[in-house]
Amino acid sequence: MDNYFKFKPLLKQTIWGGNRIIPFKHLEAEMADVGESWEISGAKGCETTVAGGTLAGLTTNQLVATLKEKLLGRENYMRFGDEFPLLIKFIDAASDLSIQVHPDDVTAKRHGRERGKTEMWYVMDSAHEATMMVGLNRPITPEEYKKMVADGTICEAINIYKVKEGDCFYIPAGRIHSIGAGCFLTEIQQTSDVTYRIYDFKRKDKDGNTRQLHTAEAAEAIDFGVAADYRTHYNAVRNEGVPLVECPFFSTAVYDLSEPMTLDYSELDSFVILIGVKGDGRIAFADGTATTLNAGETLLLPATTGMVTVCGEVKFIETYVA
């Protein structure tokens, strides 16, 4: 079995997309307004395909069906079956995304969707003025929410964060949010593309139409609780794994390496995804094979992985489900 898998990215053009993803990933594609690169996806209708190795050309879920627990891990395969459980993206926002919310699993299933969507963001090298909107800043009722959407004042009830490289935000299902202009980030999420659009700044698409809002569905999904701070705080340390988010859907850590480091996954009953966010690295396996782990590259390591060594000046995100 191959030691690792890389995938052909799915590039998504959006009305808010920018021009950073293609050069970041060193692609030759000529596309404008690329808002997202889906790095690893088992979402139906939007699956990535294996880019090389003995199983090249298989879709993500075909890969799962072929390797089963050897890829996902025993418990994960029992839990998720032949669908890959995480969706990994790079996102480049040249203008503000809509204010939105995602339902939890229960709410999504009530509306005929397979699952909800919990996610997290890790901010990469973004514009100096980049901001995000995350979480309510004061208590409001569902009725007040609907009124504020109707009169265009809903932004007044949402926190605005100025962001920089290294910032992290956990966005559990139900948390209102919006990625602001100038943000360049990595997103890790459940395999789901269900989004309830709350407010879209009254802008129009290329055909002159306003985009559909989901005011009623969002009201059902929003967590109206208020927290003091929605940013994920951690101490950045070089040459060791620093935990970021741990939740039922994924666990993540960031590594910022300037010297070689050996990672031992032999006791982990899960696949591991490594997402290059800055610099250039190399990952070596026990059998002597190796591959690059550079900024813009995403690697999937199967659950059978033991020890690997990462070298180079490289920052990457590690994520798995366990």
PDB file of C-alpha atoms in Angstrom:
ATOM      1  CA  MET A   1       0.000   0.000   0.000  1.00  0.00           C
ATOM      2  CA  ASP A   2       1.222   3.527  -0.746  1.00  0.00           C
ATOM      3  CA  ASN A   3       2.708   5.449   2.182  1.00  0.00           C
ATOM      4  CA  TYR A   4       0.785   8.619   1.369  1.00  0.00           C
ATOM      5  CA  PHE A   5      -1.758  10.111  -0.984  1.00  0.00           C
ATOM      6  CA  LYS A   6      -1.898  13.488  -2.700  1.00  0.00           C
ATOM      7  CA  PHE A   7      -4.991  14.649  -4.572  1.00  0.00           C
ATOM      8  CA  LYS A   8      -5.851  16.820  -7.542  1.00  0.00           C
ATOM      9  CA  PRO A   9      -7.431  19.967  -6.070  1.00  0.00           C
ATOM     10  CA  LEU A  10     -10.891  21.157  -7.028  1.00  0.00           C
ATOM     11  CA  LEU A  11     -10.688  24.902  -7.702  1.00  0.00           C
ATOM     12  CA  LYS A  12     -13.911  26.807  -7.017  1.00  0.00           C
ATOM     13  CA  GLN A  13     -14.585  30.176  -8.630  1.00  0.00           C
ATOM     14  CA  THR A  14     -16.750  32.450  -6.464  1.00  0.00           C
ATOM     15  CA  ILE A  15     -18.054  36.010  -6.550  1.00  0.00           C
ATOM     16  CA  TRP A  16     -15.766  36.815  -3.615  1.00  0.00           C
ATOM     17  CA  GLY A  17     -12.711  34.826  -4.785  1.00  0.00           C
ATOM     18  CA  GLY A  18      -9.225  36.248  -5.271  1.00  0.00           C
ATOM     19  CA  ASN A  19      -5.964  35.453  -7.049  1.00  0.00           C
ATOM     20  CA  ARG A  20      -3.752  33.895  -4.348  1.00  0.00           C
ATOM     21  CA  ILE A  21      -4.577  30.184  -4.451  1.00  0.00           C
ATOM     22  CA  ILE A  22      -3.127  29.308  -7.869  1.00  0.00           C
ATOM     23  CA  PRO A  23       0.348  30.817  -7.210  1.00  0.00           C
ATOM     24  CA  PHE A  24       0.302  29.527  -3.608  1.00  0.00           C
ATOM     25  CA  LYS A  25      -0.149  26.006  -4.945  1.00  0.00           C
ATOM     26  CA  HIS A  26       2.197  26.573  -7.928  1.00  0.00           C
ATOM     27  CA  LEU A  27      -0.503  25.566 -10.414  1.00  0.00           C
ATOM     28  CA  GLU A  28      -0.481  26.366 -14.122  1.00  0.00           C
ATOM     29  CA  ALA A  29      -4.232  26.923 -14.334  1.00  0.00           C
ATOM     30  CA  GLU A  30      -5.471  30.237 -15.696  1.00  0.00           C
ATOM     31  CA  MET A  31      -8.561  31.030 -13.642  1.00  0.00           C
ATOM     32  CA  ALA A  32      -9.842  34.226 -12.069  1.00  0.00           C
ATOM     33  CA  ASP A  33     -11.773  34.672  -8.829  1.00  0.00           C
ATOM     34  CA  VAL A  34     -10.703  31.369  -7.272  1.00  0.00           C
ATOM     35  CA  GLY A  35     -12.158  31.436  -3.793  1.00  0.00           C
ATOM     36  CA  GLU A  36     -11.511  27.861  -2.706  1.00  0.00           C
ATOM     37  CA  SER A  37      -9.237  24.916  -3.370  1.00  0.00           C
ATOM     38  CA  TRP A  38     -10.811  21.708  -2.139  1.00  0.00           C
ATOM     39  CA  GLU A  39      -7.720  19.725  -1.205  1.00  0.00           C
ATOM     40  CA  ILE A  40      -9.293  16.495   0.014  1.00  0.00           C
ATOM     41  CA  SER A  41     -13.010  15.964  -0.423  1.00  0.00           C
ATOM     42  CA  GLY A  42     -15.419  13.064  -0.246  1.00  0.00           C
ATOM     43  CA  ALA A  43     -18.454  15.349  -0.661  1.00  0.00           C
ATOM     44  CA  LYS A  44     -20.845  13.835  -3.173  1.00  0.00           C
ATOM     45  CA  GLY A  45     -20.475  15.441  -6.574  1.00  0.00           C
ATOM     46  CA  CYS A  46     -17.262  17.199  -5.506  1.00  0.00           C
ATOM     47  CA  GLU A  47     -14.798  14.413  -4.797  1.00  0.00           C
ATOM     48  CA  THR A  48     -11.092  14.877  -5.276  1.00  0.00           C
ATOM     49  CA  THR A  49      -9.053  12.186  -7.050  1.00  0.00           C
ATOM     50  CA  VAL A  50      -5.732  10.607  -6.138  1.00  0.00           C
ATOM     51  CA  ALA A  51      -2.964  12.357  -8.059  1.00  0.00           C
ATOM     52  CA  GLY A  52      -0.282   9.655  -8.160  1.00  0.00           C
ATOM     53  CA  GLY A  53       0.930   6.293  -6.921  1.00  0.00           C
ATOM     54  CA  THR A  54      -0.545   2.843  -7.457  1.00  0.00           C
ATOM     55  CA  LEU A  55      -4.123   4.037  -6.851  1.00  0.00           C
ATOM     56  CA  ALA A  56      -3.986   7.170  -9.016  1.00  0.00           C
ATOM     57  CA  GLY A  57      -7.358   8.203 -10.439  1.00  0.00           C
ATOM     58  CA  LEU A  58      -9.485   6.821  -7.628  1.00  0.00           C
ATOM     59  CA  THR A  59     -11.876   9.280  -6.030  1.00  0.00           C
ATOM     60  CA  THR A  60     -11.480   9.928  -2.319  1.00  0.00           C
ATOM     61  CA  ASN A  61     -14.399   7.675  -1.429  1.00  0.00           C
ATOM     62  CA  GLN A  62     -13.264   4.950  -3.837  1.00  0.00           C
ATOM     63  CA  LEU A  63      -9.950   5.058  -1.994  1.00  0.00           C
ATOM     64  CA  VAL A  64     -11.805   4.571   1.306  1.00  0.00           C
ATOM     65  CA  ALA A  65     -13.857   1.695  -0.136  1.00  0.00           C
ATOM     66  CA  THR A  66     -10.679   0.050  -1.403  1.00  0.00           C
ATOM     67  CA  LEU A  67      -8.539   0.369   1.729  1.00  0.00           C
ATOM     68  CA  LYS A  68     -11.288   0.565   4.389  1.00  0.00           C
ATOM     69  CA  GLU A  69      -9.908   0.531   7.955  1.00  0.00           C
ATOM     70  CA  LYS A  70      -6.333   0.524   6.629  1.00  0.00           C
ATOM     71  CA  LEU A  71      -6.995   4.079   5.470  1.00  0.00           C
ATOM     72  CA  LEU A  72      -9.456   5.457   8.023  1.00  0.00           C
ATOM     73  CA  GLY A  73      -8.704   3.362  11.103  1.00  0.00           C
ATOM     74  CA  ARG A  74     -10.944   0.677  12.567  1.00  0.00           C
ATOM     75  CA  GLU A  75     -13.220   2.901  14.673  1.00  0.00           C
ATOM     76  CA  ASN A  76     -13.476   5.561  11.971  1.00  0.00           C
ATOM     77  CA  TYR A  77     -14.425   3.019   9.317  1.00  0.00           C
ATOM     78  CA  MET A  78     -17.148   1.675  11.597  1.00  0.00           C
ATOM     79  CA  ARG A  79     -18.365   5.230  12.145  1.00  0.00           C
ATOM     80  CA  PHE A  80     -18.164   6.668   8.621  1.00  0.00           C
ATOM     81  CA  GLY A  81     -18.163   3.701   6.249  1.00  0.00           C
ATOM     82  CA  ASP A  82     -17.012   4.443   2.706  1.00  0.00           C
ATOM     83  CA  GLU A  83     -17.277   8.229   2.954  1.00  0.00           C
ATOM     84  CA  PHE A  84     -14.212  10.237   3.885  1.00  0.00           C
ATOM     85  CA  PRO A  85     -15.140  12.244   7.015  1.00  0.00           C
ATOM     86  CA  LEU A  86     -13.198  15.500   6.537  1.00  0.00           C
ATOM     87  CA  LEU A  87     -13.131  18.220   3.876  1.00  0.00           C
ATOM     88  CA  ILE A  88      -9.924  20.255   3.628  1.00  0.00           C
ATOM     89  CA  LYS A  89      -9.834  23.649   1.886  1.00  0.00           C
ATOM     90  CA  PHE A  90      -7.690  26.677   1.205  1.00  0.00           C
ATOM     91  CA  ILE A  91      -9.820  29.844   1.073  1.00  0.00           C
ATOM     92  CA  ASP A  92      -8.923  33.223  -0.475  1.00  0.00           C
ATOM     93  CA  ALA A  93     -11.430  36.012   0.149  1.00  0.00           C
ATOM     94  CA  ALA A  94     -10.931  39.099  -2.033  1.00  0.00           C
ATOM     95  CA  SER A  95     -14.211  40.459  -0.673  1.00  0.00           C
ATOM     96  CA  ASP A  96     -16.460  39.564   2.259  1.00  0.00           C
ATOM     97  CA  LEU A  97     -18.239  36.240   2.283  1.00  0.00           C
ATOM     98  CA  SER A  98     -21.891  36.224   3.259  1.00  0.00           C
ATOM     99  CA  ILE A  99     -22.851  36.087   6.920  1.00  0.00           C
ATOM    100  CA  GLN A 100     -23.845  32.473   7.438  1.00  0.00           C
ATOM    101  CA  VAL A 101     -24.369  29.591   9.808  1.00  0.00           C
ATOM    102  CA  HIS A 102     -24.184  25.822   9.526  1.00  0.00           C
ATOM    103  CA  PRO A 103     -26.621  23.399  11.192  1.00  0.00           C
ATOM    104  CA  ASP A 104     -25.601  20.592  13.512  1.00  0.00           C
ATOM    105  CA  ASP A 105     -26.187  16.965  12.551  1.00  0.00           C
ATOM    106  CA  VAL A 106     -29.636  16.773  14.120  1.00  0.00           C
ATOM    107  CA  THR A 107     -30.918  19.938  12.458  1.00  0.00           C
ATOM    108  CA  ALA A 108     -29.408  18.995   9.094  1.00  0.00           C
ATOM    109  CA  LYS A 109     -31.040  15.568   9.123  1.00  0.00           C
ATOM    110  CA  ARG A 110     -34.370  17.154   9.984  1.00  0.00           C
ATOM    111  CA  HIS A 111     -34.074  19.049   6.692  1.00  0.00           C
ATOM    112  CA  GLY A 112     -33.059  16.011   4.672  1.00  0.00           C
ATOM    113  CA  ARG A 113     -29.281  16.515   4.744  1.00  0.00           C
ATOM    114  CA  GLU A 114     -26.883  13.776   5.790  1.00  0.00           C
ATOM    115  CA  ARG A 115     -24.994  15.793   8.384  1.00  0.00           C
ATOM    116  CA  GLY A 116     -24.267  19.280   9.663  1.00  0.00           C
ATOM    117  CA  LYS A 117     -21.034  21.202   9.492  1.00  0.00           C
ATOM    118  CA  THR A 118     -18.552  22.046  12.202  1.00  0.00           C
ATOM    119  CA  GLU A 119     -15.322  23.651  11.015  1.00  0.00           C
ATOM    120  CA  MET A 120     -12.210  25.549  12.020  1.00  0.00           C
ATOM    121  CA  TRP A 121      -9.983  28.175  10.381  1.00  0.00           C
ATOM    122  CA  TYR A 122      -6.235  28.662  10.537  1.00  0.00           C
ATOM    123  CA  VAL A 123      -5.236  32.051   9.139  1.00  0.00           C
ATOM    124  CA  MET A 124      -2.280  32.174   6.755  1.00  0.00           C
ATOM    125  CA  ASP A 125      -0.479  35.234   5.362  1.00  0.00           C
ATOM    126  CA  SER A 126      -3.453  37.584   5.002  1.00  0.00           C
ATOM    127  CA  ALA A 127      -3.905  41.255   4.158  1.00  0.00           C
ATOM    128  CA  HIS A 128      -3.043  43.753   6.891  1.00  0.00           C
ATOM    129  CA  GLU A 129      -6.655  44.942   7.063  1.00  0.00           C
ATOM    130  CA  ALA A 130      -8.205  41.431   7.039  1.00  0.00           C
ATOM    131  CA  THR A 131     -11.068  40.814   9.450  1.00  0.00           C
ATOM    132  CA  MET A 132     -13.555  38.087  10.344  1.00  0.00           C
ATOM    133  CA  MET A 133     -16.972  38.143  11.915  1.00  0.00           C
ATOM    134  CA  VAL A 134     -17.485  35.403  14.480  1.00  0.00           C
ATOM    135  CA  GLY A 135     -20.179  34.907  17.114  1.00  0.00           C
ATOM    136  CA  LEU A 136     -22.839  37.114  18.624  1.00  0.00           C
ATOM    137  CA  ASN A 137     -21.633  40.040  20.731  1.00  0.00           C
ATOM    138  CA  ARG A 138     -24.880  40.385  22.701  1.00  0.00           C
ATOM    139  CA  PRO A 139     -27.993  38.343  23.357  1.00  0.00           C
ATOM    140  CA  ILE A 140     -30.703  38.564  20.703  1.00  0.00           C
ATOM    141  CA  THR A 141     -33.872  36.561  20.254  1.00  0.00           C
ATOM    142  CA  PRO A 142     -34.833  34.721  17.065  1.00  0.00           C
ATOM    143  CA  GLU A 143     -37.415  37.432  16.455  1.00  0.00           C
ATOM    144  CA  GLU A 144     -34.817  40.208  16.857  1.00  0.00           C
ATOM    145  CA  TYR A 145     -32.503  38.296  14.544  1.00  0.00           C
ATOM    146  CA  LYS A 146     -35.121  38.156  11.771  1.00  0.00           C
ATOM    147  CA  LYS A 147     -35.841  41.871  12.147  1.00  0.00           C
ATOM    148  CA  MET A 148     -32.128  42.766  12.001  1.00  0.00           C
ATOM    149  CA  VAL A 149     -31.679  40.690   8.852  1.00  0.00           C
ATOM    150  CA  ALA A 150     -34.652  42.430   7.260  1.00  0.00           C
ATOM    151  CA  ASP A 151     -33.437  45.954   8.048  1.00  0.00           C
ATOM    152  CA  GLY A 152     -29.746  45.228   7.335  1.00  0.00           C
ATOM    153  CA  THR A 153     -28.455  45.739  10.886  1.00  0.00           C
ATOM    154  CA  ILE A 154     -27.486  42.137  11.713  1.00  0.00           C
ATOM    155  CA  CYS A 155     -23.768  42.998  11.488  1.00  0.00           C
ATOM    156  CA  GLU A 156     -24.155  45.150  14.593  1.00  0.00           C
ATOM    157  CA  ALA A 157     -24.771  42.003  16.671  1.00  0.00           C
ATOM    158  CA  ILE A 158     -21.681  40.097  15.475  1.00  0.00           C
ATOM    159  CA  ASN A 159     -18.091  40.368  16.721  1.00  0.00           C
ATOM    160  CA  ILE A 160     -15.490  41.682  14.278  1.00  0.00           C
ATOM    161  CA  TYR A 161     -11.929  40.388  14.692  1.00  0.00           C
ATOM    162  CA  LYS A 162      -8.840  41.836  13.064  1.00  0.00           C
ATOM    163  CA  VAL A 163      -6.782  38.798  12.079  1.00  0.00           C
ATOM    164  CA  LYS A 164      -3.189  37.912  11.237  1.00  0.00           C
ATOM    165  CA  GLU A 165      -1.154  34.848  10.313  1.00  0.00           C
ATOM    166  CA  GLY A 166      -1.432  32.144  12.952  1.00  0.00           C
ATOM    167  CA  ASP A 167      -4.861  33.116  14.265  1.00  0.00           C
ATOM    168  CA  CYS A 168      -7.258  30.233  14.796  1.00  0.00           C
ATOM    169  CA  PHE A 169     -11.049  30.121  15.100  1.00  0.00           C
ATOM    170  CA  TYR A 170     -13.247  27.154  15.956  1.00  0.00           C
ATOM    171  CA  ILE A 171     -16.656  27.391  14.291  1.00  0.00           C
ATOM    172  CA  PRO A 172     -18.969  24.761  15.756  1.00  0.00           C
ATOM    173  CA  ALA A 173     -22.300  24.213  14.058  1.00  0.00           C
ATOM    174  CA  GLY A 174     -24.663  27.000  15.079  1.00  0.00           C
ATOM    175  CA  ARG A 175     -22.046  29.758  15.380  1.00  0.00           C
ATOM    176  CA  ILE A 176     -22.777  32.734  13.116  1.00  0.00           C
ATOM    177  CA  HIS A 177     -19.738  33.814  11.077  1.00  0.00           C
ATOM    178  CA  SER A 178     -18.295  35.438   7.972  1.00  0.00           C
ATOM    179  CA  ILE A 179     -14.815  35.410   6.426  1.00  0.00           C
ATOM    180  CA  GLY A 180     -13.828  38.982   5.613  1.00  0.00           C
ATOM    181  CA  ALA A 181     -12.003  40.526   2.664  1.00  0.00           C
ATOM    182  CA  GLY A 182      -8.262  39.921   2.668  1.00  0.00           C
ATOM    183  CA  CYS A 183      -8.373  36.632   4.585  1.00  0.00           C
ATOM    184  CA  PHE A 184      -6.294  33.727   3.317  1.00  0.00           C
ATOM    185  CA  LEU A 185      -6.777  30.585   5.353  1.00  0.00           C
ATOM    186  CA  THR A 186      -6.985  26.837   5.757  1.00  0.00           C
ATOM    187  CA  GLU A 187     -10.369  25.342   6.614  1.00  0.00           C
ATOM    188  CA  ILE A 188     -10.928  21.924   8.177  1.00  0.00           C
ATOM    189  CA  GLN A 189     -14.528  20.746   8.371  1.00  0.00           C
ATOM    190  CA  GLN A 190     -16.947  17.876   8.422  1.00  0.00           C
ATOM    191  CA  THR A 191     -17.723  16.443   4.993  1.00  0.00           C
ATOM    192  CA  SER A 192     -20.742  18.635   4.351  1.00  0.00           C
ATOM    193  CA  ASP A 193     -21.557  21.558   2.096  1.00  0.00           C
ATOM    194  CA  VAL A 194     -24.718  22.723   3.856  1.00  0.00           C
ATOM    195  CA  THR A 195     -24.678  26.479   4.478  1.00  0.00           C
ATOM    196  CA  TYR A 196     -27.516  28.794   5.508  1.00  0.00           C
ATOM    197  CA  ARG A 197     -26.872  32.270   4.126  1.00  0.00           C
ATOM    198  CA  ILE A 198     -28.133  34.927   6.540  1.00  0.00           C
ATOM    199  CA  TYR A 199     -27.092  38.208   4.919  1.00  0.00           C
ATOM    200  CA  ASP A 200     -25.167  38.971   1.729  1.00  0.00           C
ATOM    201  CA  PHE A 201     -24.722  42.769   1.909  1.00  0.00           C
ATOM    202  CA  LYS A 202     -27.374  43.155  -0.847  1.00  0.00           C
ATOM    203  CA  ARG A 203     -24.783  42.438  -3.532  1.00  0.00           C
ATOM    204  CA  LYS A 204     -25.612  40.852  -6.871  1.00  0.00           C
ATOM    205  CA  ASP A 205     -24.004  38.085  -8.901  1.00  0.00           C
ATOM    206  CA  LYS A 206     -22.648  38.433 -12.448  1.00  0.00           C
ATOM    207  CA  ASP A 207     -26.196  38.096 -13.805  1.00  0.00           C
ATOM    208  CA  GLY A 208     -27.533  40.911 -11.641  1.00  0.00           C
ATOM    209  CA  ASN A 209     -29.372  38.643  -9.213  1.00  0.00           C
ATOM    210  CA  THR A 210     -29.189  38.698  -5.436  1.00  0.00           C
ATOM    211  CA  ARG A 211     -28.242  35.387  -3.882  1.00  0.00           C
ATOM    212  CA  GLN A 212     -30.800  33.338  -1.993  1.00  0.00           C
ATOM    213  CA  LEU A 213     -31.005  33.854   1.772  1.00  0.00           C
ATOM    214  CA  HIS A 214     -32.028  31.165   4.244  1.00  0.00           C
ATOM    215  CA  THR A 215     -33.386  33.333   7.051  1.00  0.00           C
ATOM    216  CA  ALA A 216     -35.835  30.829   8.522  1.00  0.00           C
ATOM    217  CA  GLU A 217     -33.496  27.830   8.280  1.00  0.00           C
ATOM    218  CA  ALA A 218     -30.690  29.845   9.871  1.00  0.00           C
ATOM    219  CA  ALA A 219     -32.919  30.927  12.757  1.00  0.00           C
ATOM    220  CA  GLU A 220     -33.457  27.265  13.542  1.00  0.00           C
ATOM    221  CA  ALA A 221     -29.731  26.500  13.370  1.00  0.00           C
ATOM    222  CA  ILE A 222     -28.181  29.493  15.191  1.00  0.00           C
ATOM    223  CA  ASP A 223     -26.783  29.097  18.682  1.00  0.00           C
ATOM    224  CA  PHE A 224     -27.969  32.330  20.288  1.00  0.00           C
ATOM    225  CA  GLY A 225     -25.597  31.978  23.233  1.00  0.00           C
ATOM    226  CA  VAL A 226     -22.911  34.655  23.733  1.00  0.00           C
ATOM    227  CA  ALA A 227     -19.242  34.000  24.605  1.00  0.00           C
ATOM    228  CA  ALA A 228     -16.656  36.486  25.841  1.00  0.00           C
ATOM    229  CA  ASP A 229     -14.128  35.553  23.144  1.00  0.00           C
ATOM    230  CA  TYR A 230     -14.434  33.339  20.083  1.00  0.00           C
ATOM    231  CA  ARG A 231     -10.762  33.238  19.142  1.00  0.00           C
ATOM    232  CA  THR A 232      -8.778  30.051  19.876  1.00  0.00           C
ATOM    233  CA  HIS A 233      -5.805  31.021  22.023  1.00  0.00           C
ATOM    234  CA  TYR A 234      -2.549  29.049  22.048  1.00  0.00           C
ATOM    235  CA  ASN A 235       1.154  29.636  22.599  1.00  0.00           C
ATOM    236  CA  ALA A 236       3.117  29.396  19.352  1.00  0.00           C
ATOM    237  CA  VAL A 237       6.242  27.268  19.920  1.00  0.00           C
ATOM    238  CA  ARG A 238       8.720  26.086  17.316  1.00  0.00           C
ATOM    239  CA  ASN A 239       9.719  22.452  16.781  1.00  0.00           C
ATOM    240  CA  GLU A 240       6.876  20.822  18.642  1.00  0.00           C
ATOM    241  CA  GLY A 241       3.216  20.104  18.013  1.00  0.00           C
ATOM    242  CA  VAL A 242       0.920  22.747  19.482  1.00  0.00           C
ATOM    243  CA  PRO A 243      -2.733  21.655  19.904  1.00  0.00           C
ATOM    244  CA  LEU A 244      -5.343  23.948  18.341  1.00  0.00           C
ATOM    245  CA  VAL A 245      -8.802  22.358  18.330  1.00  0.00           C
ATOM    246  CA  GLU A 246     -10.109  19.064  19.660  1.00  0.00           C
ATOM    247  CA  CYS A 247     -13.741  18.194  19.023  1.00  0.00           C
ATOM    248  CA  PRO A 248     -15.780  15.083  18.123  1.00  0.00           C
ATOM    249  CA  PHE A 249     -15.168  15.687  14.410  1.00  0.00           C
ATOM    250  CA  PHE A 250     -11.425  16.426  14.266  1.00  0.00           C
ATOM    251  CA  SER A 251      -8.310  17.094  16.314  1.00  0.00           C
ATOM    252  CA  THR A 252      -5.748  19.587  15.032  1.00  0.00           C
ATOM    253  CA  ALA A 253      -2.277  20.853  15.886  1.00  0.00           C
ATOM    254  CA  VAL A 254       0.204  23.217  14.253  1.00  0.00           C
ATOM    255  CA  TYR A 255       3.901  22.483  13.739  1.00  0.00           C
ATOM    256  CA  ASP A 256       6.433  25.207  12.933  1.00  0.00           C
ATOM    257  CA  LEU A 257       9.699  23.410  12.234  1.00  0.00           C
ATOM    258  CA  SER A 258      13.254  24.637  11.784  1.00  0.00           C
ATOM    259  CA  GLU A 259      14.840  21.269  12.547  1.00  0.00           C
ATOM    260  CA  PRO A 260      13.956  17.627  11.762  1.00  0.00           C
ATOM    261  CA  MET A 261      11.167  16.077  13.829  1.00  0.00           C
ATOM    262  CA  THR A 262       9.940  12.489  14.026  1.00  0.00           C
ATOM    263  CA  LEU A 263       6.198  11.945  14.403  1.00  0.00           C
ATOM    264  CA  ASP A 264       4.948   8.609  15.749  1.00  0.00           C
ATOM    265  CA  TYR A 265       1.447   7.610  14.613  1.00  0.00           C
ATOM    266  CA  SER A 266       1.794   3.896  15.404  1.00  0.00           C
ATOM    267  CA  GLU A 267      -0.734   4.027  18.272  1.00  0.00           C
ATOM    268  CA  LEU A 268      -3.231   6.279  16.483  1.00  0.00           C
ATOM    269  CA  ASP A 269      -6.286   4.535  15.045  1.00  0.00           C
ATOM    270  CA  SER A 270      -6.882   7.191  12.385  1.00  0.00           C
ATOM    271  CA  PHE A 271      -5.673   8.576   9.103  1.00  0.00           C
ATOM    272  CA  VAL A 272      -3.610  11.770   9.411  1.00  0.00           C
ATOM    273  CA  ILE A 273      -3.745  14.808   7.123  1.00  0.00           C
ATOM    274  CA  LEU A 274      -0.784  17.186   6.917  1.00  0.00           C
ATOM    275  CA  ILE A 275      -1.477  20.602   5.358  1.00  0.00           C
ATOM    276  CA  GLY A 276       1.483  22.735   4.318  1.00  0.00           C
ATOM    277  CA  VAL A 277       0.763  26.376   5.158  1.00  0.00           C
ATOM    278  CA  LYS A 278       4.226  27.982   4.939  1.00  0.00           C
ATOM    279  CA  GLY A 279       7.742  27.105   3.823  1.00  0.00           C
ATOM    280  CA  ASP A 280       9.177  23.975   2.253  1.00  0.00           C
ATOM    281  CA  GLY A 281       9.507  20.577   3.869  1.00  0.00           C
ATOM    282  CA  ARG A 282      10.129  16.929   3.194  1.00  0.00           C
ATOM    283  CA  ILE A 283       8.556  13.901   4.839  1.00  0.00           C
ATOM    284  CA  ALA A 284      10.463  10.601   4.992  1.00  0.00           C
ATOM    285  CA  PHE A 285       8.976   7.176   5.691  1.00  0.00           C
ATOM    286  CA  ALA A 286      10.435   4.105   7.393  1.00  0.00           C
ATOM    287  CA  ASP A 287      10.955   2.257   4.084  1.00  0.00           C
ATOM    288  CA  GLY A 288      13.229   5.009   2.766  1.00  0.00           C
ATOM    289  CA  THR A 289      10.686   6.702   0.487  1.00  0.00           C
ATOM    290  CA  ALA A 290       9.992  10.432   0.816  1.00  0.00           C
ATOM    291  CA  THR A 291       7.883  13.235  -0.583  1.00  0.00           C
ATOM    292  CA  THR A 292       7.577  16.999  -0.291  1.00  0.00           C
ATOM    293  CA  LEU A 293       5.445  18.792   2.269  1.00  0.00           C
ATOM    294  CA  ASN A 294       5.503  22.355   0.976  1.00  0.00           C
ATOM    295  CA  ALA A 295       3.173  25.310   1.424  1.00  0.00           C
ATOM    296  CA  GLY A 296       0.067  24.597  -0.639  1.00  0.00           C
ATOM    297  CA  GLU A 297       0.438  20.802  -0.466  1.00  0.00           C
ATOM    298  CA  THR A 298      -1.858  18.444   1.437  1.00  0.00           C
ATOM    299  CA  LEU A 299      -0.927  14.848   2.288  1.00  0.00           C
ATOM    300  CA  LEU A 300      -3.140  12.013   3.505  1.00  0.00           C
ATOM    301  CA  LEU A 301      -1.356   9.374   5.567  1.00  0.00           C
ATOM    302  CA  PRO A 302      -3.213   6.075   6.055  1.00  0.00           C
ATOM    303  CA  ALA A 303      -4.049   4.711   9.498  1.00  0.00           C
ATOM    304  CA  THR A 304      -1.316   2.084   9.059  1.00  0.00           C
ATOM    305  CA  THR A 305       1.349   4.816   9.233  1.00  0.00           C
ATOM    306  CA  GLY A 306       3.999   4.379  11.925  1.00  0.00           C
ATOM    307  CA  MET A 307       6.862   6.822  12.299  1.00  0.00           C
ATOM    308  CA  VAL A 308       7.650   9.586   9.821  1.00  0.00           C
ATOM    309  CA  THR A 309      10.288  12.298   9.871  1.00  0.00           C
ATOM    310  CA  VAL A 310       9.632  15.835   8.678  1.00  0.00           C
ATOM    311  CA  CYS A 311      12.574  18.032   7.669  1.00  0.00           C
ATOM    312  CA  GLY A 312      12.895  21.599   6.434  1.00  0.00           C
ATOM    313  CA  GLU A 313      11.720  25.088   7.322  1.00  0.00           C
ATOM    314  CA  VAL A 314       8.027  24.342   7.183  1.00  0.00           C
ATOM    315  CA  LYS A 315       4.811  25.134   9.013  1.00  0.00           C
ATOM    316  CA  PHE A 316       1.956  22.653   8.689  1.00  0.00           C
ATOM    317  CA  ILE A 317      -1.360  21.692  10.234  1.00  0.00           C
ATOM    318  CA  GLU A 318      -1.933  18.127  11.406  1.00  0.00           C
ATOM    319  CA  THR A 319      -5.474  16.776  11.663  1.00  0.00           C
ATOM    320  CA  TYR A 320      -7.085  13.417  12.321  1.00  0.00           C
ATOM    321  CA  VAL A 321     -10.286  11.914  13.763  1.00  0.00           C
ATOM    322  CA  ALA A 322      -9.925   9.932  16.962  1.00  0.00           C
TER     323      ALA A 322
END
